[in-house]
Amino acid sequence: MRIFRKLTTPSNYHHHHQLRSYVSTCRAVVLPSFGGADKLQLRSDVPVPPLKPNHVLVRTRAVSINPLDTRMRSGYGRSIFEPLLPLILGRDVSGEVAAVGESVRSVSVGQEVFGALHPTAVRGTYTDYAILSDEEVTPKPTSLSHVEASAIPFAALTAWRALKSTARISEGQRILIVGGGGAVGFAAIQLAVAAGCNVATTCGSQSIDRILAVGAEQAVDYVAEDVELAIRGKFDAVLDTIGVPETERMGINFLKRGGHYMTLQGEAASLTDRFGLAIGLPTATAFLLKKQIQYRYSHGIEYSWTFMRADIEGLIEIRKLCEAGKLKIPVDKTFPIAQVKEAHEAKDNKLIPGKVVLELD
């Protein structure tokens, strides 16, 4: 690993108050082609591109595996990502700031940070040195380890966007989370409880205790119980993390007039894959518009696809909730980065239901 130092001379002293190290190459897990976990390759000499003014170079200590990682690896979003291969997967990161671009003021070299890249980033976080914009990282919650912190940003920001930006939840509202056992659902429950909402959720039996422990009023085992009989009344917002026709029908029937139904399983990427960008994206947009009009007319509700977006205000609030002990996503297992194939296989085969984190020494 070669390190170049940018020396501070009088001419550029104004911009560079500290000595900055730039790494030219580092270890990364590379995906040369789509397919199974066996496609992932750990390489030692992957280039680190130069930093743009708003970039933060993070020395990675832990990255968590999101469903998006395994889906991208197997070819979801192929029409968008295929021309960009080889990719580096990974959205979440926790580590230390190694260098910053000249316009970055929010974090400084040596600081412990956590954050997440947006869904379409091509150079992901499965690498010793990840690059994020200053809108995508914030100081790490001091109460959490790197492993614990890495499990949070992408899932919590996905939930944040749905509940806070789209539905604009407020104190006293009733919120239904379909699929509260996954990372996004579990984060959403905690965000809604912290906002003073009454939360009900559907989940697997293994998640009920931990969901009730973080303040949900009702957790219904969707296998053992008839959800539509077990859950009473109507809701101001429904976040559907499962997103199949059956959960959509159920979720929409649970809404008050004027309520928000939000699904994570938007059709955009899958339609784009089927028909290519030129037809697929307009088709997806038309499909969404048709549903929005249909549901507004038939049920008087707002229908939207939700996905993670970089949001520094959201990330700062998420950090504060973590530090206040109001937000946590449990980590079920950790693997060293060298065992990334085994980690992906375990997720593919549903051997580990909860969060899996890769550690980088």
PDB file of C-alpha atoms in Angstrom, residues 62-332:
ATOM      1  CA  ALA A  62     -16.919  -2.263   9.416  1.00  0.00           C
ATOM      2  CA  VAL A  63     -19.520  -2.519   6.637  1.00  0.00           C
ATOM      3  CA  SER A  64     -22.911  -4.182   6.911  1.00  0.00           C
ATOM      4  CA  ILE A  65     -24.503  -6.322   4.215  1.00  0.00           C
ATOM      5  CA  ASN A  66     -27.814  -4.927   2.918  1.00  0.00           C
ATOM      6  CA  PRO A  67     -30.329  -6.830   0.747  1.00  0.00           C
ATOM      7  CA  LEU A  68     -29.389  -4.370  -2.017  1.00  0.00           C
ATOM      8  CA  ASP A  69     -25.817  -5.772  -1.990  1.00  0.00           C
ATOM      9  CA  THR A  70     -26.856  -9.366  -2.632  1.00  0.00           C
ATOM     10  CA  ARG A  71     -29.495  -8.267  -5.177  1.00  0.00           C
ATOM     11  CA  MET A  72     -27.000  -6.099  -7.097  1.00  0.00           C
ATOM     12  CA  ARG A  73     -24.488  -8.960  -7.051  1.00  0.00           C
ATOM     13  CA  SER A  74     -27.006 -11.318  -8.614  1.00  0.00           C
ATOM     14  CA  GLY A  75     -27.928  -8.813 -11.355  1.00  0.00           C
ATOM     15  CA  TYR A  76     -30.771  -6.636 -10.033  1.00  0.00           C
ATOM     16  CA  GLY A  77     -30.425  -3.253 -11.726  1.00  0.00           C
ATOM     17  CA  ARG A  78     -28.300  -4.957 -14.394  1.00  0.00           C
ATOM     18  CA  SER A  79     -29.281  -2.482 -17.130  1.00  0.00           C
ATOM     19  CA  ILE A  80     -27.978   0.388 -14.980  1.00  0.00           C
ATOM     20  CA  PHE A  81     -24.877  -1.331 -13.563  1.00  0.00           C
ATOM     21  CA  GLU A  82     -23.705  -3.691 -16.323  1.00  0.00           C
ATOM     22  CA  PRO A  83     -21.844  -0.978 -18.300  1.00  0.00           C
ATOM     23  CA  LEU A  84     -20.123   0.049 -15.040  1.00  0.00           C
ATOM     24  CA  LEU A  85     -18.645  -3.363 -14.092  1.00  0.00           C
ATOM     25  CA  PRO A  86     -16.438  -4.166 -12.222  1.00  0.00           C
ATOM     26  CA  LEU A  87     -18.341  -2.812  -9.201  1.00  0.00           C
ATOM     27  CA  ILE A  88     -17.502  -2.566  -5.526  1.00  0.00           C
ATOM     28  CA  LEU A  89     -20.609  -3.468  -3.495  1.00  0.00           C
ATOM     29  CA  GLY A  90     -21.577  -2.064  -0.099  1.00  0.00           C
ATOM     30  CA  ARG A  91     -23.582   0.951   1.119  1.00  0.00           C
ATOM     31  CA  ASP A  92     -22.946   1.206   4.874  1.00  0.00           C
ATOM     32  CA  VAL A  93     -19.667   2.150   6.519  1.00  0.00           C
ATOM     33  CA  SER A  94     -18.178   2.931   9.909  1.00  0.00           C
ATOM     34  CA  GLY A  95     -14.543   3.985  10.246  1.00  0.00           C
ATOM     35  CA  GLU A  96     -12.168   6.944  10.583  1.00  0.00           C
ATOM     36  CA  VAL A  97     -11.676   9.933   8.300  1.00  0.00           C
ATOM     37  CA  ALA A  98      -8.366   9.471   6.438  1.00  0.00           C
ATOM     38  CA  ALA A  99      -8.571  12.590   4.241  1.00  0.00           C
ATOM     39  CA  VAL A 100     -11.077  15.232   3.187  1.00  0.00           C
ATOM     40  CA  GLY A 101     -11.664  17.308   0.051  1.00  0.00           C
ATOM     41  CA  GLU A 102     -10.941  21.021   0.349  1.00  0.00           C
ATOM     42  CA  SER A 103     -14.559  22.136   0.813  1.00  0.00           C
ATOM     43  CA  VAL A 104     -15.403  19.642   3.605  1.00  0.00           C
ATOM     44  CA  ARG A 105     -16.081  21.327   6.961  1.00  0.00           C
ATOM     45  CA  SER A 106     -18.410  18.872   8.715  1.00  0.00           C
ATOM     46  CA  VAL A 107     -15.841  16.194   9.623  1.00  0.00           C
ATOM     47  CA  SER A 108     -12.076  16.212  10.070  1.00  0.00           C
ATOM     48  CA  VAL A 109      -9.151  13.823   9.655  1.00  0.00           C
ATOM     49  CA  GLY A 110      -8.926  11.229  12.433  1.00  0.00           C
ATOM     50  CA  GLN A 111     -12.599  11.540  13.418  1.00  0.00           C
ATOM     51  CA  GLU A 112     -14.713   8.377  13.779  1.00  0.00           C
ATOM     52  CA  VAL A 113     -17.652   8.540  11.348  1.00  0.00           C
ATOM     53  CA  PHE A 114     -20.490   6.449   9.971  1.00  0.00           C
ATOM     54  CA  GLY A 115     -22.710   6.830   6.940  1.00  0.00           C
ATOM     55  CA  ALA A 116     -24.102   5.284   3.776  1.00  0.00           C
ATOM     56  CA  LEU A 117     -23.793   5.693   0.017  1.00  0.00           C
ATOM     57  CA  HIS A 118     -26.881   6.204  -2.166  1.00  0.00           C
ATOM     58  CA  PRO A 119     -28.268   3.100  -3.955  1.00  0.00           C
ATOM     59  CA  THR A 120     -26.630   3.693  -7.350  1.00  0.00           C
ATOM     60  CA  ALA A 121     -23.050   4.403  -6.192  1.00  0.00           C
ATOM     61  CA  VAL A 122     -20.581   2.269  -8.179  1.00  0.00           C
ATOM     62  CA  ARG A 123     -17.575   2.382  -5.816  1.00  0.00           C
ATOM     63  CA  GLY A 124     -19.106   0.899  -2.691  1.00  0.00           C
ATOM     64  CA  THR A 125     -17.817   0.397   0.849  1.00  0.00           C
ATOM     65  CA  TYR A 126     -16.397  -3.175   0.739  1.00  0.00           C
ATOM     66  CA  THR A 127     -12.918  -1.657   0.720  1.00  0.00           C
ATOM     67  CA  ASP A 128     -10.204  -0.427   3.102  1.00  0.00           C
ATOM     68  CA  TYR A 129     -10.777   3.131   1.870  1.00  0.00           C
ATOM     69  CA  ALA A 130     -14.328   4.173   0.997  1.00  0.00           C
ATOM     70  CA  ILE A 131     -15.230   7.531  -0.568  1.00  0.00           C
ATOM     71  CA  LEU A 132     -18.445   9.278   0.475  1.00  0.00           C
ATOM     72  CA  SER A 133     -19.693  12.836   0.031  1.00  0.00           C
ATOM     73  CA  ASP A 134     -19.883  15.105   3.061  1.00  0.00           C
ATOM     74  CA  GLU A 135     -23.708  14.715   2.863  1.00  0.00           C
ATOM     75  CA  GLU A 136     -23.338  10.957   3.445  1.00  0.00           C
ATOM     76  CA  VAL A 137     -21.207  10.805   6.628  1.00  0.00           C
ATOM     77  CA  THR A 138     -21.443  12.217  10.138  1.00  0.00           C
ATOM     78  CA  PRO A 139     -19.585  11.559  13.410  1.00  0.00           C
ATOM     79  CA  LYS A 140     -20.236   8.006  14.658  1.00  0.00           C
ATOM     80  CA  PRO A 141     -22.444   7.637  17.746  1.00  0.00           C
ATOM     81  CA  THR A 142     -19.936   7.472  20.602  1.00  0.00           C
ATOM     82  CA  SER A 143     -21.975   4.799  22.385  1.00  0.00           C
ATOM     83  CA  LEU A 144     -21.659   2.308  19.498  1.00  0.00           C
ATOM     84  CA  SER A 145     -18.776   0.182  18.226  1.00  0.00           C
ATOM     85  CA  HIS A 146     -17.878   0.333  14.508  1.00  0.00           C
ATOM     86  CA  VAL A 147     -19.645  -3.022  14.000  1.00  0.00           C
ATOM     87  CA  GLU A 148     -22.856  -1.776  15.661  1.00  0.00           C
ATOM     88  CA  ALA A 149     -22.703   1.594  13.883  1.00  0.00           C
ATOM     89  CA  SER A 150     -22.211   0.054  10.425  1.00  0.00           C
ATOM     90  CA  ALA A 151     -25.555  -1.779  10.662  1.00  0.00           C
ATOM     91  CA  ILE A 152     -27.576   1.429  10.949  1.00  0.00           C
ATOM     92  CA  PRO A 153     -27.255   4.183   8.288  1.00  0.00           C
ATOM     93  CA  PHE A 154     -28.653   2.673   5.074  1.00  0.00           C
ATOM     94  CA  ALA A 155     -31.627   0.941   6.735  1.00  0.00           C
ATOM     95  CA  ALA A 156     -32.376   3.862   9.055  1.00  0.00           C
ATOM     96  CA  LEU A 157     -32.149   6.430   6.235  1.00  0.00           C
ATOM     97  CA  THR A 158     -34.499   4.295   4.106  1.00  0.00           C
ATOM     98  CA  ALA A 159     -37.029   4.271   6.967  1.00  0.00           C
ATOM     99  CA  TRP A 160     -36.387   7.979   7.652  1.00  0.00           C
ATOM    100  CA  ARG A 161     -37.164   8.967   4.067  1.00  0.00           C
ATOM    101  CA  ALA A 162     -40.480   7.077   4.104  1.00  0.00           C
ATOM    102  CA  LEU A 163     -41.722   8.195   7.512  1.00  0.00           C
ATOM    103  CA  LYS A 164     -40.249  11.690   7.806  1.00  0.00           C
ATOM    104  CA  SER A 165     -39.870  13.000   4.241  1.00  0.00           C
ATOM    105  CA  THR A 166     -42.835  11.279   2.550  1.00  0.00           C
ATOM    106  CA  ALA A 167     -45.487  10.616   5.227  1.00  0.00           C
ATOM    107  CA  ARG A 168     -44.289  13.419   7.569  1.00  0.00           C
ATOM    108  CA  ILE A 169     -45.385  11.464  10.627  1.00  0.00           C
ATOM    109  CA  SER A 170     -46.256  13.374  13.783  1.00  0.00           C
ATOM    110  CA  GLU A 171     -46.962  12.669  17.433  1.00  0.00           C
ATOM    111  CA  GLY A 172     -50.103  10.678  18.165  1.00  0.00           C
ATOM    112  CA  GLN A 173     -50.465   9.172  14.677  1.00  0.00           C
ATOM    113  CA  ARG A 174     -50.980   5.439  14.117  1.00  0.00           C
ATOM    114  CA  ILE A 175     -48.308   3.783  11.957  1.00  0.00           C
ATOM    115  CA  LEU A 176     -48.305   0.228  10.556  1.00  0.00           C
ATOM    116  CA  ILE A 177     -45.006  -1.377   9.563  1.00  0.00           C
ATOM    117  CA  VAL A 178     -45.455  -4.473   7.385  1.00  0.00           C
ATOM    118  CA  GLY A 179     -42.363  -6.625   8.019  1.00  0.00           C
ATOM    119  CA  GLY A 180     -40.974  -5.158  11.239  1.00  0.00           C
ATOM    120  CA  GLY A 181     -38.319  -7.813  11.746  1.00  0.00           C
ATOM    121  CA  GLY A 182     -35.943  -6.711   8.976  1.00  0.00           C
ATOM    122  CA  ALA A 183     -33.459  -3.857   9.401  1.00  0.00           C
ATOM    123  CA  VAL A 184     -35.580  -1.212   7.628  1.00  0.00           C
ATOM    124  CA  GLY A 185     -38.763  -2.278   9.424  1.00  0.00           C
ATOM    125  CA  PHE A 186     -37.045  -2.414  12.809  1.00  0.00           C
ATOM    126  CA  ALA A 187     -35.485   1.026  12.261  1.00  0.00           C
ATOM    127  CA  ALA A 188     -38.898   2.385  11.168  1.00  0.00           C
ATOM    128  CA  ILE A 189     -40.577   1.122  14.352  1.00  0.00           C
ATOM    129  CA  GLN A 190     -37.966   2.902  16.493  1.00  0.00           C
ATOM    130  CA  LEU A 191     -38.170   6.152  14.474  1.00  0.00           C
ATOM    131  CA  ALA A 192     -41.978   6.155  14.757  1.00  0.00           C
ATOM    132  CA  VAL A 193     -41.895   5.417  18.511  1.00  0.00           C
ATOM    133  CA  ALA A 194     -39.330   8.210  19.008  1.00  0.00           C
ATOM    134  CA  ALA A 195     -41.683  10.581  17.125  1.00  0.00           C
ATOM    135  CA  GLY A 196     -44.483   9.744  19.586  1.00  0.00           C
ATOM    136  CA  CYS A 197     -46.522   7.554  17.229  1.00  0.00           C
ATOM    137  CA  ASN A 198     -48.517   4.432  18.065  1.00  0.00           C
ATOM    138  CA  VAL A 199     -46.944   1.570  16.122  1.00  0.00           C
ATOM    139  CA  ALA A 200     -48.298  -1.799  15.035  1.00  0.00           C
ATOM    140  CA  THR A 201     -46.301  -4.277  12.961  1.00  0.00           C
ATOM    141  CA  THR A 202     -46.402  -7.670  11.288  1.00  0.00           C
ATOM    142  CA  CYS A 203     -43.326  -9.880  11.637  1.00  0.00           C
ATOM    143  CA  GLY A 204     -42.036 -13.419  12.097  1.00  0.00           C
ATOM    144  CA  SER A 205     -42.445 -15.037  15.537  1.00  0.00           C
ATOM    145  CA  GLN A 206     -38.711 -14.722  16.289  1.00  0.00           C
ATOM    146  CA  SER A 207     -38.906 -10.899  16.131  1.00  0.00           C
ATOM    147  CA  ILE A 208     -41.931 -10.256  18.375  1.00  0.00           C
ATOM    148  CA  ASP A 209     -40.098  -9.848  21.689  1.00  0.00           C
ATOM    149  CA  ARG A 210     -37.486  -7.408  20.417  1.00  0.00           C
ATOM    150  CA  ILE A 211     -40.120  -5.376  18.566  1.00  0.00           C
ATOM    151  CA  LEU A 212     -42.294  -5.005  21.683  1.00  0.00           C
ATOM    152  CA  ALA A 213     -39.154  -4.184  23.699  1.00  0.00           C
ATOM    153  CA  VAL A 214     -38.488  -1.067  21.562  1.00  0.00           C
ATOM    154  CA  GLY A 215     -41.990   0.300  22.117  1.00  0.00           C
ATOM    155  CA  ALA A 216     -44.330  -1.070  19.430  1.00  0.00           C
ATOM    156  CA  GLU A 217     -47.877  -1.453  20.777  1.00  0.00           C
ATOM    157  CA  GLN A 218     -48.686  -4.565  18.757  1.00  0.00           C
ATOM    158  CA  ALA A 219     -46.590  -7.166  16.911  1.00  0.00           C
ATOM    159  CA  VAL A 220     -48.546  -9.752  14.950  1.00  0.00           C
ATOM    160  CA  ASP A 221     -47.032 -13.031  13.765  1.00  0.00           C
ATOM    161  CA  TYR A 222     -48.160 -13.053  10.128  1.00  0.00           C
ATOM    162  CA  VAL A 223     -47.754 -16.853   9.883  1.00  0.00           C
ATOM    163  CA  ALA A 224     -49.733 -17.850  12.984  1.00  0.00           C
ATOM    164  CA  GLU A 225     -52.388 -15.113  12.981  1.00  0.00           C
ATOM    165  CA  ASP A 226     -54.872 -13.598  10.554  1.00  0.00           C
ATOM    166  CA  VAL A 227     -53.372 -10.111  10.385  1.00  0.00           C
ATOM    167  CA  GLU A 228     -56.584  -8.460   9.192  1.00  0.00           C
ATOM    168  CA  LEU A 229     -58.481  -9.779  12.222  1.00  0.00           C
ATOM    169  CA  ALA A 230     -55.659  -9.229  14.724  1.00  0.00           C
ATOM    170  CA  ILE A 231     -55.000  -5.562  13.902  1.00  0.00           C
ATOM    171  CA  ARG A 232     -57.830  -3.154  14.665  1.00  0.00           C
ATOM    172  CA  GLY A 233     -58.625   0.304  13.339  1.00  0.00           C
ATOM    173  CA  LYS A 234     -57.082   2.432  10.610  1.00  0.00           C
ATOM    174  CA  PHE A 235     -53.640   4.005  10.208  1.00  0.00           C
ATOM    175  CA  ASP A 236     -52.193   7.343   9.102  1.00  0.00           C
ATOM    176  CA  ALA A 237     -49.270   5.662   7.307  1.00  0.00           C
ATOM    177  CA  VAL A 238     -48.255   2.167   6.228  1.00  0.00           C
ATOM    178  CA  LEU A 239     -44.650   1.275   5.387  1.00  0.00           C
ATOM    179  CA  ASP A 240     -44.568  -2.043   3.495  1.00  0.00           C
ATOM    180  CA  THR A 241     -41.086  -3.560   3.544  1.00  0.00           C
ATOM    181  CA  ILE A 242     -42.322  -6.801   1.909  1.00  0.00           C
ATOM    182  CA  GLY A 243     -44.076  -5.253  -1.100  1.00  0.00           C
ATOM    183  CA  VAL A 244     -45.955  -8.192  -2.627  1.00  0.00           C
ATOM    184  CA  PRO A 245     -49.504  -7.762  -4.045  1.00  0.00           C
ATOM    185  CA  GLU A 246     -51.034  -9.333  -0.926  1.00  0.00           C
ATOM    186  CA  THR A 247     -49.299  -6.957   1.532  1.00  0.00           C
ATOM    187  CA  GLU A 248     -50.101  -3.997  -0.733  1.00  0.00           C
ATOM    188  CA  ARG A 249     -53.816  -4.865  -0.770  1.00  0.00           C
ATOM    189  CA  MET A 250     -53.803  -5.340   3.008  1.00  0.00           C
ATOM    190  CA  GLY A 251     -51.789  -2.195   3.728  1.00  0.00           C
ATOM    191  CA  ILE A 252     -54.026  -0.001   1.599  1.00  0.00           C
ATOM    192  CA  ASN A 253     -57.165  -1.340   3.291  1.00  0.00           C
ATOM    193  CA  PHE A 254     -55.689  -0.404   6.689  1.00  0.00           C
ATOM    194  CA  LEU A 255     -55.263   3.277   5.746  1.00  0.00           C
ATOM    195  CA  LYS A 256     -57.379   6.244   6.729  1.00  0.00           C
ATOM    196  CA  ARG A 257     -58.415   8.559   3.886  1.00  0.00           C
ATOM    197  CA  GLY A 258     -55.500  10.903   3.162  1.00  0.00           C
ATOM    198  CA  GLY A 259     -53.041   8.349   4.572  1.00  0.00           C
ATOM    199  CA  HIS A 260     -49.744   7.278   2.978  1.00  0.00           C
ATOM    200  CA  TYR A 261     -48.909   3.797   1.665  1.00  0.00           C
ATOM    201  CA  MET A 262     -45.179   3.430   1.007  1.00  0.00           C
ATOM    202  CA  THR A 263     -43.527   0.341  -0.442  1.00  0.00           C
ATOM    203  CA  LEU A 264     -39.820  -0.484  -0.625  1.00  0.00           C
ATOM    204  CA  GLN A 265     -40.272  -2.842  -3.565  1.00  0.00           C
ATOM    205  CA  GLY A 266     -40.631  -0.258  -6.323  1.00  0.00           C
ATOM    206  CA  GLU A 267     -40.774  -1.665  -9.833  1.00  0.00           C
ATOM    207  CA  ALA A 268     -38.258   0.760 -11.343  1.00  0.00           C
ATOM    208  CA  ALA A 269     -35.147  -1.430 -11.353  1.00  0.00           C
ATOM    209  CA  SER A 270     -36.889  -4.700 -12.259  1.00  0.00           C
ATOM    210  CA  LEU A 271     -38.885  -3.123 -15.127  1.00  0.00           C
ATOM    211  CA  THR A 272     -35.726  -1.393 -16.303  1.00  0.00           C
ATOM    212  CA  ASP A 273     -33.910  -4.751 -16.346  1.00  0.00           C
ATOM    213  CA  ARG A 274     -36.708  -6.389 -18.302  1.00  0.00           C
ATOM    214  CA  PHE A 275     -37.079  -3.725 -20.975  1.00  0.00           C
ATOM    215  CA  GLY A 276     -33.847  -1.712 -20.855  1.00  0.00           C
ATOM    216  CA  LEU A 277     -33.489   1.903 -19.731  1.00  0.00           C
ATOM    217  CA  ALA A 278     -35.228   3.528 -22.715  1.00  0.00           C
ATOM    218  CA  ILE A 279     -38.501   1.637 -22.248  1.00  0.00           C
ATOM    219  CA  GLY A 280     -38.176   0.412 -18.661  1.00  0.00           C
ATOM    220  CA  LEU A 281     -37.844   3.688 -16.768  1.00  0.00           C
ATOM    221  CA  PRO A 282     -40.729   5.454 -18.552  1.00  0.00           C
ATOM    222  CA  THR A 283     -42.812   2.265 -18.126  1.00  0.00           C
ATOM    223  CA  ALA A 284     -42.055   2.189 -14.396  1.00  0.00           C
ATOM    224  CA  THR A 285     -42.890   5.887 -14.070  1.00  0.00           C
ATOM    225  CA  ALA A 286     -46.171   5.429 -15.960  1.00  0.00           C
ATOM    226  CA  PHE A 287     -46.998   2.356 -13.842  1.00  0.00           C
ATOM    227  CA  LEU A 288     -46.385   4.317 -10.621  1.00  0.00           C
ATOM    228  CA  LEU A 289     -48.442   7.282 -11.865  1.00  0.00           C
ATOM    229  CA  LYS A 290     -51.336   4.980 -12.793  1.00  0.00           C
ATOM    230  CA  LYS A 291     -51.317   3.444  -9.298  1.00  0.00           C
ATOM    231  CA  GLN A 292     -51.113   6.853  -7.622  1.00  0.00           C
ATOM    232  CA  ILE A 293     -54.132   8.120  -9.569  1.00  0.00           C
ATOM    233  CA  GLN A 294     -56.064   4.870  -9.086  1.00  0.00           C
ATOM    234  CA  TYR A 295     -55.576   4.761  -5.287  1.00  0.00           C
ATOM    235  CA  ARG A 296     -56.189   8.490  -4.845  1.00  0.00           C
ATOM    236  CA  TYR A 297     -59.513   7.995  -6.608  1.00  0.00           C
ATOM    237  CA  SER A 298     -60.574   4.658  -5.083  1.00  0.00           C
ATOM    238  CA  HIS A 299     -59.276   5.039  -1.500  1.00  0.00           C
ATOM    239  CA  GLY A 300     -58.303   8.715  -1.160  1.00  0.00           C
ATOM    240  CA  ILE A 301     -54.745   7.728  -0.215  1.00  0.00           C
ATOM    241  CA  GLU A 302     -51.218   8.633  -1.314  1.00  0.00           C
ATOM    242  CA  TYR A 303     -49.181   5.766  -2.850  1.00  0.00           C
ATOM    243  CA  SER A 304     -45.402   5.923  -3.221  1.00  0.00           C
ATOM    244  CA  TRP A 305     -42.288   3.880  -3.831  1.00  0.00           C
ATOM    245  CA  THR A 306     -39.656   4.704  -1.271  1.00  0.00           C
ATOM    246  CA  PHE A 307     -35.892   4.262  -1.372  1.00  0.00           C
ATOM    247  CA  MET A 308     -32.867   5.545   0.473  1.00  0.00           C
ATOM    248  CA  ARG A 309     -31.551   9.011  -0.361  1.00  0.00           C
ATOM    249  CA  ALA A 310     -28.569  10.785   1.155  1.00  0.00           C
ATOM    250  CA  ASP A 311     -29.931  13.191   3.761  1.00  0.00           C
ATOM    251  CA  ILE A 312     -27.458  14.759   6.167  1.00  0.00           C
ATOM    252  CA  GLU A 313     -30.165  16.167   8.466  1.00  0.00           C
ATOM    253  CA  GLY A 314     -31.708  12.689   8.688  1.00  0.00           C
ATOM    254  CA  LEU A 315     -28.329  11.091   9.397  1.00  0.00           C
ATOM    255  CA  ILE A 316     -27.585  13.606  12.176  1.00  0.00           C
ATOM    256  CA  GLU A 317     -30.990  12.892  13.782  1.00  0.00           C
ATOM    257  CA  ILE A 318     -30.320   9.153  13.466  1.00  0.00           C
ATOM    258  CA  ARG A 319     -26.982   9.642  15.256  1.00  0.00           C
ATOM    259  CA  LYS A 320     -28.722  11.569  18.072  1.00  0.00           C
ATOM    260  CA  LEU A 321     -31.341   8.826  18.464  1.00  0.00           C
ATOM    261  CA  CYS A 322     -28.560   6.212  18.636  1.00  0.00           C
ATOM    262  CA  GLU A 323     -26.733   8.214  21.308  1.00  0.00           C
ATOM    263  CA  ALA A 324     -29.983   8.600  23.275  1.00  0.00           C
ATOM    264  CA  GLY A 325     -30.442   4.812  23.207  1.00  0.00           C
ATOM    265  CA  LYS A 326     -33.595   5.116  21.059  1.00  0.00           C
ATOM    266  CA  LEU A 327     -32.282   3.429  17.899  1.00  0.00           C
ATOM    267  CA  LYS A 328     -30.322   0.229  17.475  1.00  0.00           C
ATOM    268  CA  ILE A 329     -30.163  -2.507  14.845  1.00  0.00           C
ATOM    269  CA  PRO A 330     -28.874  -5.801  16.285  1.00  0.00           C
ATOM    270  CA  VAL A 331     -25.974  -7.529  14.513  1.00  0.00           C
ATOM    271  CA  ASP A 332     -26.374 -11.312  14.295  1.00  0.00           C
TER     272      ASP A 332
END
